[in-house]
mmCIF file of C-alpha atoms in Angstrom:
data_model
loop_
_atom_site.group_PDB
_atom_site.id
_atom_site.type_symbol
_atom_site.label_atom_id
_atom_site.label_comp_id
_atom_site.label_asym_id
_atom_site.label_seq_id
_atom_site.Cartn_x
_atom_site.Cartn_y
_atom_site.Cartn_z
ATOM 1 C CA MET A 1 7.685 12.860 -64.855
ATOM 2 C CA LYS A 2 8.787 15.076 -61.596
ATOM 3 C CA ARG A 3 6.143 17.820 -60.846
ATOM 4 C CA SER A 4 6.333 20.867 -58.544
ATOM 5 C CA PHE A 5 4.565 21.164 -54.838
ATOM 6 C CA SER A 6 5.255 24.533 -54.443
ATOM 7 C CA VAL A 7 1.824 25.299 -54.213
ATOM 8 C CA PHE A 8 1.818 22.946 -50.571
ATOM 9 C CA ALA A 9 4.615 25.133 -49.023
ATOM 10 C CA GLU A 10 3.683 27.086 -45.657
ATOM 11 C CA ASP A 11 5.219 29.138 -43.235
ATOM 12 C CA ILE A 12 6.833 25.826 -40.787
ATOM 13 C CA PRO A 13 7.189 27.375 -37.008
ATOM 14 C CA LEU A 14 10.460 27.218 -35.153
ATOM 15 C CA TYR A 15 10.883 23.601 -33.402
ATOM 16 C CA SER A 16 11.193 23.917 -29.388
ATOM 17 C CA GLY A 17 12.243 21.671 -28.610
ATOM 18 C CA PRO A 18 11.247 17.790 -28.001
ATOM 19 C CA LYS A 19 9.730 17.970 -24.141
ATOM 20 C CA ALA A 20 7.607 21.795 -26.037
ATOM 21 C CA ALA A 21 6.248 18.943 -29.198
ATOM 22 C CA ARG A 22 5.836 16.352 -26.274
ATOM 23 C CA ASP A 23 4.412 18.633 -24.057
ATOM 24 C CA SER A 24 1.603 20.301 -27.545
ATOM 25 C CA TYR A 25 0.733 16.566 -28.389
ATOM 26 C CA ALA A 26 -0.850 15.183 -25.387
ATOM 27 C CA ASP A 27 -2.644 18.594 -25.661
ATOM 28 C CA LEU A 28 -3.323 17.552 -28.864
ATOM 29 C CA LYS A 29 -5.182 13.890 -28.395
ATOM 30 C CA GLN A 30 -6.886 15.660 -26.044
ATOM 31 C CA LEU A 31 -9.223 17.531 -28.762
ATOM 32 C CA SER A 32 -10.290 13.761 -30.659
ATOM 33 C CA ALA A 33 -11.465 12.541 -26.856
ATOM 34 C CA ILE A 34 -13.707 10.049 -27.675
ATOM 35 C CA PRO A 35 -15.152 6.852 -26.447
ATOM 36 C CA GLY A 36 -12.794 3.443 -27.059
ATOM 37 C CA HIS A 37 -10.750 6.316 -29.966
ATOM 38 C CA ILE A 38 -7.160 4.686 -29.992
ATOM 39 C CA TYR A 39 -5.318 7.123 -28.126
ATOM 40 C CA THR A 40 -6.895 5.885 -25.675
ATOM 41 C CA ARG A 41 -5.618 2.432 -25.660
ATOM 42 C CA LEU A 42 -2.049 1.679 -24.491
ATOM 43 C CA GLU A 43 -2.374 -1.538 -26.336
ATOM 44 C CA LEU A 44 -2.393 -0.406 -29.345
ATOM 45 C CA GLN A 45 1.508 0.202 -30.067
ATOM 46 C CA ILE A 46 1.113 -0.617 -33.894
ATOM 47 C CA LEU A 47 -1.421 -0.370 -36.130
ATOM 48 C CA PRO A 48 -3.901 -3.152 -36.001
ATOM 49 C CA SER A 49 -3.339 -4.785 -39.968
ATOM 50 C CA GLN A 50 0.101 -2.393 -39.974
ATOM 51 C CA ARG A 51 1.581 -6.228 -41.645
ATOM 52 C CA ARG A 52 -0.509 -6.280 -44.457
ATOM 53 C CA PHE A 53 1.854 -3.533 -46.271
ATOM 54 C CA SER A 54 4.825 -5.039 -46.117
ATOM 55 C CA LYS A 55 6.682 -5.476 -49.007
ATOM 56 C CA VAL A 56 5.091 -7.546 -52.149
ATOM 57 C CA PRO A 57 7.324 -10.147 -54.230
ATOM 58 C CA TRP A 58 5.363 -10.713 -57.192
ATOM 59 C CA LEU A 59 4.360 -7.527 -57.687
ATOM 60 C CA VAL A 60 7.350 -5.584 -59.441
ATOM 61 C CA PRO A 61 8.870 -9.245 -61.267
ATOM 62 C CA MET A 62 5.204 -8.897 -62.736
ATOM 63 C CA LEU A 63 5.409 -4.682 -63.705
ATOM 64 C CA GLU A 64 9.293 -4.743 -65.242
ATOM 65 C CA LEU A 65 7.425 -7.656 -68.431
ATOM 66 C CA LEU A 66 4.559 -5.909 -69.324
ATOM 67 C CA PRO A 67 5.215 -4.950 -73.056
ATOM 68 C CA PRO A 68 5.111 -0.646 -74.854
ATOM 69 C CA THR A 69 1.450 -1.073 -75.446
ATOM 70 C CA SER A 70 0.230 -2.103 -71.734
ATOM 71 C CA ILE A 71 2.289 0.304 -70.539
ATOM 72 C CA GLY A 72 0.748 2.219 -72.990
ATOM 73 C CA HIS A 73 -2.458 2.037 -71.932
ATOM 74 C CA LEU A 74 -1.819 2.265 -68.306
ATOM 75 C CA LYS A 75 -0.936 6.278 -69.081
ATOM 76 C CA GLU A 76 -3.468 7.336 -71.032
ATOM 77 C CA TRP A 77 -5.714 5.725 -68.084
ATOM 78 C CA GLY A 78 -4.416 8.358 -65.859
ATOM 79 C CA LEU A 79 -1.623 5.726 -63.877
ATOM 80 C CA SER A 80 2.016 7.110 -64.199
ATOM 81 C CA THR A 81 2.426 8.102 -60.831
ATOM 82 C CA VAL A 82 0.964 4.089 -59.828
ATOM 83 C CA PHE A 83 2.951 2.521 -61.799
ATOM 84 C CA VAL A 84 5.916 3.909 -60.232
ATOM 85 C CA LEU A 85 5.161 4.099 -56.594
ATOM 86 C CA ALA A 86 4.420 0.557 -57.777
ATOM 87 C CA LYS A 87 8.014 -0.508 -59.798
ATOM 88 C CA ASN A 88 8.659 0.796 -57.070
ATOM 89 C CA TYR A 89 7.022 -0.274 -53.791
ATOM 90 C CA ASN A 90 9.672 -2.929 -52.635
ATOM 91 C CA LYS A 91 11.612 0.845 -52.160
ATOM 92 C CA LEU A 92 9.374 2.573 -49.944
ATOM 93 C CA VAL A 93 9.390 2.400 -46.144
ATOM 94 C CA HIS A 94 6.329 3.736 -44.424
ATOM 95 C CA VAL A 95 7.405 5.356 -41.214
ATOM 96 C CA TRP A 96 4.251 4.313 -38.514
ATOM 97 C CA GLU A 97 5.055 6.502 -36.145
ATOM 98 C CA SER A 98 4.545 9.328 -38.057
ATOM 99 C CA VAL A 99 1.730 7.870 -39.123
ATOM 100 C CA THR A 100 -0.332 6.207 -35.797
ATOM 101 C CA ALA A 101 0.520 9.240 -33.817
ATOM 102 C CA MET A 102 -1.852 10.995 -36.870
ATOM 103 C CA THR A 103 -4.647 8.243 -36.793
ATOM 104 C CA GLU A 104 -4.729 9.203 -33.321
ATOM 105 C CA LEU A 105 -4.994 12.826 -33.997
ATOM 106 C CA TRP A 106 -8.256 11.676 -36.304
ATOM 107 C CA HIS A 107 -11.670 12.711 -35.636
ATOM 108 C CA PRO A 108 -14.341 10.085 -37.067
ATOM 109 C CA GLN A 109 -17.026 12.522 -37.599
ATOM 110 C CA THR A 110 -15.689 15.178 -39.331
ATOM 111 C CA ASN A 111 -13.266 12.804 -41.206
ATOM 112 C CA THR A 112 -10.230 15.213 -40.390
ATOM 113 C CA PHE A 113 -7.245 15.179 -38.141
ATOM 114 C CA VAL A 114 -6.962 18.198 -35.430
ATOM 115 C CA PHE A 115 -4.875 20.283 -34.481
ATOM 116 C CA PRO A 116 -4.874 22.840 -31.987
ATOM 117 C CA GLY A 117 -6.541 25.939 -33.124
ATOM 118 C CA PHE A 118 -7.470 24.400 -35.786
ATOM 119 C CA GLU A 119 -8.545 21.081 -37.877
ATOM 120 C CA ALA A 120 -6.661 19.237 -41.539
ATOM 121 C CA THR A 121 -7.878 17.159 -44.036
ATOM 122 C CA ILE A 122 -7.114 14.970 -47.469
ATOM 123 C CA LEU A 123 -8.716 17.478 -50.411
ATOM 124 C CA LEU A 124 -9.300 15.574 -53.285
ATOM 125 C CA GLU A 125 -7.558 17.842 -55.209
ATOM 126 C CA GLU A 126 -4.328 17.723 -53.054
ATOM 127 C CA LEU A 127 -4.804 13.259 -53.460
ATOM 128 C CA GLU A 128 -5.517 13.486 -57.994
ATOM 129 C CA ILE A 129 -2.676 15.819 -58.544
ATOM 130 C CA MET A 130 -0.071 13.852 -55.437
ATOM 131 C CA LEU A 131 -1.069 10.236 -57.212
ATOM 132 C CA GLY A 132 -1.483 12.248 -60.670
ATOM 133 C CA LEU A 133 -4.742 10.664 -60.990
ATOM 134 C CA PRO A 134 -7.400 12.409 -63.683
ATOM 135 C CA ARG A 135 -8.190 15.372 -61.906
ATOM 136 C CA TYR A 136 -12.827 15.772 -61.846
ATOM 137 C CA GLN A 137 -13.114 19.876 -63.527
ATOM 138 C CA ARG A 138 -15.435 22.155 -62.064
ATOM 139 C CA GLY A 139 -18.824 22.196 -64.385
ATOM 140 C CA GLU A 140 -18.487 18.388 -65.178
ATOM 141 C CA GLU A 141 -20.518 17.191 -62.627
ATOM 142 C CA PRO A 142 -24.052 17.970 -64.806
ATOM 143 C CA THR A 143 -22.645 16.197 -67.144
ATOM 144 C CA ILE A 144 -22.276 12.682 -65.134
ATOM 145 C CA SER A 145 -25.216 10.515 -66.118
ATOM 146 C CA TYR A 146 -25.750 7.572 -63.374
ATOM 147 C CA THR A 147 -27.418 3.784 -64.256
ATOM 148 C CA VAL A 148 -28.821 1.867 -62.011
ATOM 149 C CA GLU A 149 -27.835 -1.359 -64.018
ATOM 150 C CA GLN A 150 -26.293 -3.950 -61.816
ATOM 151 C CA ILE A 151 -22.912 -4.386 -62.518
ATOM 152 C CA ASN A 152 -20.826 -8.077 -63.187
ATOM 153 C CA SER A 153 -17.859 -7.992 -61.988
ATOM 154 C CA TRP A 154 -17.562 -11.611 -62.945
ATOM 155 C CA SER A 155 -17.436 -10.394 -66.723
ATOM 156 C CA ILE A 156 -14.788 -7.191 -65.218
ATOM 157 C CA LEU A 157 -12.120 -10.598 -64.810
ATOM 158 C CA ALA A 158 -13.950 -12.394 -67.748
ATOM 159 C CA TYR A 159 -12.647 -9.799 -69.766
ATOM 160 C CA ILE A 160 -9.397 -11.008 -68.735
ATOM 161 C CA THR A 161 -9.967 -14.759 -69.508
ATOM 162 C CA THR A 162 -12.484 -16.960 -69.972
ATOM 163 C CA LYS A 163 -10.519 -20.163 -68.311
ATOM 164 C CA LYS A 164 -13.369 -20.830 -64.996
ATOM 165 C CA THR A 165 -9.797 -22.147 -62.826
ATOM 166 C CA ASP A 166 -8.216 -19.468 -63.468
ATOM 167 C CA LEU A 167 -11.047 -17.193 -62.662
ATOM 168 C CA TYR A 168 -12.042 -19.655 -59.436
ATOM 169 C CA THR A 169 -9.065 -19.209 -59.129
ATOM 170 C CA MET A 170 -8.445 -15.985 -58.942
ATOM 171 C CA THR A 171 -11.740 -14.856 -56.035
ATOM 172 C CA SER A 172 -13.339 -16.148 -53.110
ATOM 173 C CA GLY A 173 -16.451 -15.004 -51.090
ATOM 174 C CA MET A 174 -16.655 -11.036 -52.087
ATOM 175 C CA HIS A 175 -13.150 -10.840 -53.043
ATOM 176 C CA VAL A 176 -10.685 -10.653 -55.741
ATOM 177 C CA HIS A 177 -7.314 -11.950 -55.133
ATOM 178 C CA LEU A 178 -4.062 -10.094 -56.423
ATOM 179 C CA LEU A 179 -1.609 -12.810 -57.299
ATOM 180 C CA PRO A 180 -3.377 -15.200 -59.938
ATOM 181 C CA ILE A 181 -3.209 -12.006 -61.568
ATOM 182 C CA ALA A 182 0.137 -10.618 -61.914
ATOM 183 C CA GLN A 183 0.385 -14.604 -62.793
ATOM 184 C CA TRP A 184 -2.062 -14.673 -66.033
ATOM 185 C CA ILE A 185 -0.075 -11.916 -66.782
ATOM 186 C CA THR A 186 3.318 -12.926 -66.059
ATOM 187 C CA SER A 187 1.919 -15.356 -68.257
ATOM 188 C CA GLN A 188 0.453 -13.876 -71.281
ATOM 189 C CA CYS A 189 4.109 -11.704 -71.622
ATOM 190 C CA LYS A 190 6.509 -14.668 -71.369
ATOM 191 C CA GLN A 191 3.613 -16.339 -74.709
ATOM 192 C CA LYS A 192 3.901 -12.761 -75.698
ATOM 193 C CA THR A 193 0.617 -12.685 -76.603
ATOM 194 C CA THR A 194 -1.127 -9.629 -78.965
ATOM 195 C CA ASN A 195 -3.614 -9.422 -75.983
ATOM 196 C CA TYR A 196 -2.349 -5.720 -75.299
ATOM 197 C CA THR A 197 -5.488 -3.935 -73.717
ATOM 198 C CA ALA A 198 -6.493 -7.292 -70.866
ATOM 199 C CA ILE A 199 -3.364 -7.522 -69.983
ATOM 200 C CA ALA A 200 -2.972 -3.451 -69.305
ATOM 201 C CA LYS A 201 -6.304 -3.896 -67.040
ATOM 202 C CA ALA A 202 -4.735 -6.301 -64.944
ATOM 203 C CA ALA A 203 -2.161 -4.972 -64.254
ATOM 204 C CA ALA A 204 -4.061 -1.514 -63.997
ATOM 205 C CA ILE A 205 -5.932 -4.275 -61.304
ATOM 206 C CA CYS A 206 -2.608 -4.977 -59.165
ATOM 207 C CA ILE A 207 -1.012 -1.362 -59.264
ATOM 208 C CA CYS A 208 -4.009 -0.179 -57.881
ATOM 209 C CA GLY A 209 -5.108 -2.895 -55.636
ATOM 210 C CA VAL A 210 -2.110 -2.776 -53.964
ATOM 211 C CA ILE A 211 -1.303 0.995 -53.826
ATOM 212 C CA LEU A 212 -4.404 3.070 -53.434
ATOM 213 C CA PHE A 213 -7.108 -0.057 -52.554
ATOM 214 C CA PRO A 214 -5.435 -2.255 -50.166
ATOM 215 C CA LYS A 215 -7.379 -4.084 -47.191
ATOM 216 C CA SER A 216 -7.812 -7.709 -47.478
ATOM 217 C CA ASP A 217 -3.860 -8.816 -47.517
ATOM 218 C CA GLY A 218 -3.320 -9.842 -51.395
ATOM 219 C CA ALA A 219 -7.237 -9.214 -52.318
ATOM 220 C CA ILE A 220 -9.640 -6.548 -53.170
ATOM 221 C CA SER A 221 -13.133 -6.403 -52.946
ATOM 222 C CA PHE A 222 -15.828 -6.888 -55.682
ATOM 223 C CA GLY A 223 -16.803 -3.142 -55.757
ATOM 224 C CA ASN A 224 -13.314 -1.482 -55.351
ATOM 225 C CA LEU A 225 -12.763 -4.021 -58.706
ATOM 226 C CA THR A 226 -15.644 -1.996 -60.109
ATOM 227 C CA ILE A 227 -13.723 1.598 -59.113
ATOM 228 C CA ILE A 228 -10.679 0.793 -61.131
ATOM 229 C CA ASP A 229 -11.688 -1.321 -64.118
ATOM 230 C CA SER A 230 -14.527 2.070 -64.519
ATOM 231 C CA ILE A 231 -10.361 3.731 -64.930
ATOM 232 C CA SER A 232 -10.340 2.227 -68.536
ATOM 233 C CA GLU A 233 -13.234 4.300 -69.372
ATOM 234 C CA GLY A 234 -12.758 7.569 -67.846
ATOM 235 C CA MET A 235 -14.075 7.124 -65.455
ATOM 236 C CA LYS A 236 -12.459 9.418 -62.443
ATOM 237 C CA ILE A 237 -11.725 8.067 -59.452
ATOM 238 C CA GLY A 238 -9.628 9.902 -56.850
ATOM 239 C CA GLN A 239 -12.938 10.284 -54.496
ATOM 240 C CA ALA A 240 -13.225 6.605 -53.986
ATOM 241 C CA VAL A 241 -9.108 6.194 -53.340
ATOM 242 C CA LEU A 242 -10.200 9.987 -50.927
ATOM 243 C CA GLY A 243 -13.250 7.925 -49.485
ATOM 244 C CA PHE A 244 -11.456 4.318 -48.509
ATOM 245 C CA LEU A 245 -8.455 5.855 -46.937
ATOM 246 C CA TYR A 246 -11.314 8.271 -44.224
ATOM 247 C CA ALA A 247 -12.781 5.007 -43.657
ATOM 248 C CA GLY A 248 -10.081 3.470 -43.580
ATOM 249 C CA LEU A 249 -8.270 5.463 -40.988
ATOM 250 C CA THR A 250 -11.908 5.856 -39.164
ATOM 251 C CA SER A 251 -11.932 2.186 -38.195
ATOM 252 C CA VAL A 252 -8.253 2.415 -37.277
ATOM 253 C CA ALA A 253 -9.233 5.380 -35.227
ATOM 254 C CA LEU A 254 -11.695 3.675 -33.642
ATOM 255 C CA GLY A 255 -9.549 0.147 -32.689
ATOM 256 C CA GLY A 256 -10.377 -1.892 -35.974
ATOM 257 C CA PRO A 257 -7.714 -2.068 -38.720
ATOM 258 C CA PHE A 258 -6.155 0.891 -40.533
ATOM 259 C CA TYR A 259 -6.982 0.487 -44.338
ATOM 260 C CA GLY A 260 -6.440 2.889 -47.672
ATOM 261 C CA SER A 261 -3.816 4.144 -49.270
ATOM 262 C CA VAL A 262 -1.221 4.475 -47.143
ATOM 263 C CA ILE A 263 1.149 6.260 -50.085
ATOM 264 C CA ALA A 264 -1.271 8.691 -49.967
ATOM 265 C CA LEU A 265 -1.331 9.358 -46.368
ATOM 266 C CA GLU A 266 2.283 9.170 -46.450
ATOM 267 C CA LEU A 267 2.067 12.172 -49.746
ATOM 268 C CA TRP A 268 0.339 14.395 -47.799
ATOM 269 C CA MET A 269 2.391 13.997 -44.395
ATOM 270 C CA GLY A 270 5.566 14.528 -46.614
ATOM 271 C CA MET A 271 4.699 18.138 -47.703
ATOM 272 C CA HIS A 272 2.560 19.344 -44.555
ATOM 273 C CA ILE A 273 4.249 18.482 -41.679
ATOM 274 C CA GLN A 274 7.422 18.081 -40.296
ATOM 275 C CA PHE A 275 8.699 15.204 -38.444
ATOM 276 C CA ARG A 276 11.154 15.004 -36.288
ATOM 277 C CA ALA A 277 12.645 11.774 -35.049
ATOM 278 C CA VAL A 278 15.868 12.811 -33.297
ATOM 279 C CA GLU A 279 16.718 15.857 -31.205
ATOM 280 C CA ASP A 280 20.162 16.488 -33.226
ATOM 281 C CA LEU A 281 18.232 18.879 -36.193
ATOM 282 C CA THR A 282 21.642 18.184 -38.548
ATOM 283 C CA THR A 283 21.015 14.415 -38.412
ATOM 284 C CA GLU A 284 20.925 12.061 -41.718
ATOM 285 C CA CYS A 285 17.777 10.256 -42.011
ATOM 286 C CA THR A 286 18.011 8.289 -43.921
ATOM 287 C CA THR A 287 14.267 6.895 -44.064
ATOM 288 C CA MET A 288 13.612 10.271 -45.889
ATOM 289 C CA LEU A 289 15.743 8.805 -48.901
ATOM 290 C CA ASN A 290 13.110 6.146 -49.989
ATOM 291 C CA HIS A 291 9.929 8.166 -49.241
ATOM 292 C CA PRO A 292 7.246 8.181 -51.163
ATOM 293 C CA LEU A 293 7.724 12.034 -52.023
ATOM 294 C CA VAL A 294 10.778 10.977 -53.615
ATOM 295 C CA TYR A 295 9.334 9.104 -56.408
ATOM 296 C CA VAL A 296 6.968 10.611 -57.595
ATOM 297 C CA GLY A 297 8.279 14.679 -57.566
ATOM 298 C CA GLY A 298 9.051 15.381 -54.927
#
């Protein structure tokens, strides 16, 4: 579904040339003068753990096998945009130079990007619109109930399969591996089973693990597994996705690994910031043809 991002339109100052941009950027970095901050560490030419966001060869073939009923469940749970991004994941181009430039402006204490004269950050409302996630409604907070009952992550996986060999293949330590889950989905689809809800839940784990909660290579934590599973129960997960991205930005700003939804970050950057790759502004930038905004209606 196409959506308009005109609500985020901003007045963009005239581009005054590469020298002025470089001088301004040098001043910007001084605003985040924090010991150990990434901008002071010249040895970090690329983001730590950048390779975790490479192509995922098993993702698209698995999604192409999903039965229409399971896809319908994903749409009912508010994952239509995440599904579209996942189906086009191997086409997406991450511009790591611009991502790195933004992480150098991230302030870990305020969770904001520090610019001359103002600060900016990714808002929950923006993230929900960009990713098409179910939105928090003002006034519904008092209706939220809390429980201290322990969540059993194994029971979530047991809803998908009760075979012990499958369960042990899908997990190690406190992490859930996505590839074995995708292989289980592929097997179920090829056998034409009618367990559509279980297939949809397993697919939600895979696409959310890749798009919303990427951290370890091809795996998600048990904590994020429970968050993803709550989608099918009608829970909103925007806050969890945003908090995970904030934590990842703070981690990389202090020299640690980068994790979180880099796609959400690039969507936000694409709406608010103009990046100049060359001095000749008439040069076509083919990278933008596969920017995440292209696939969400921007």
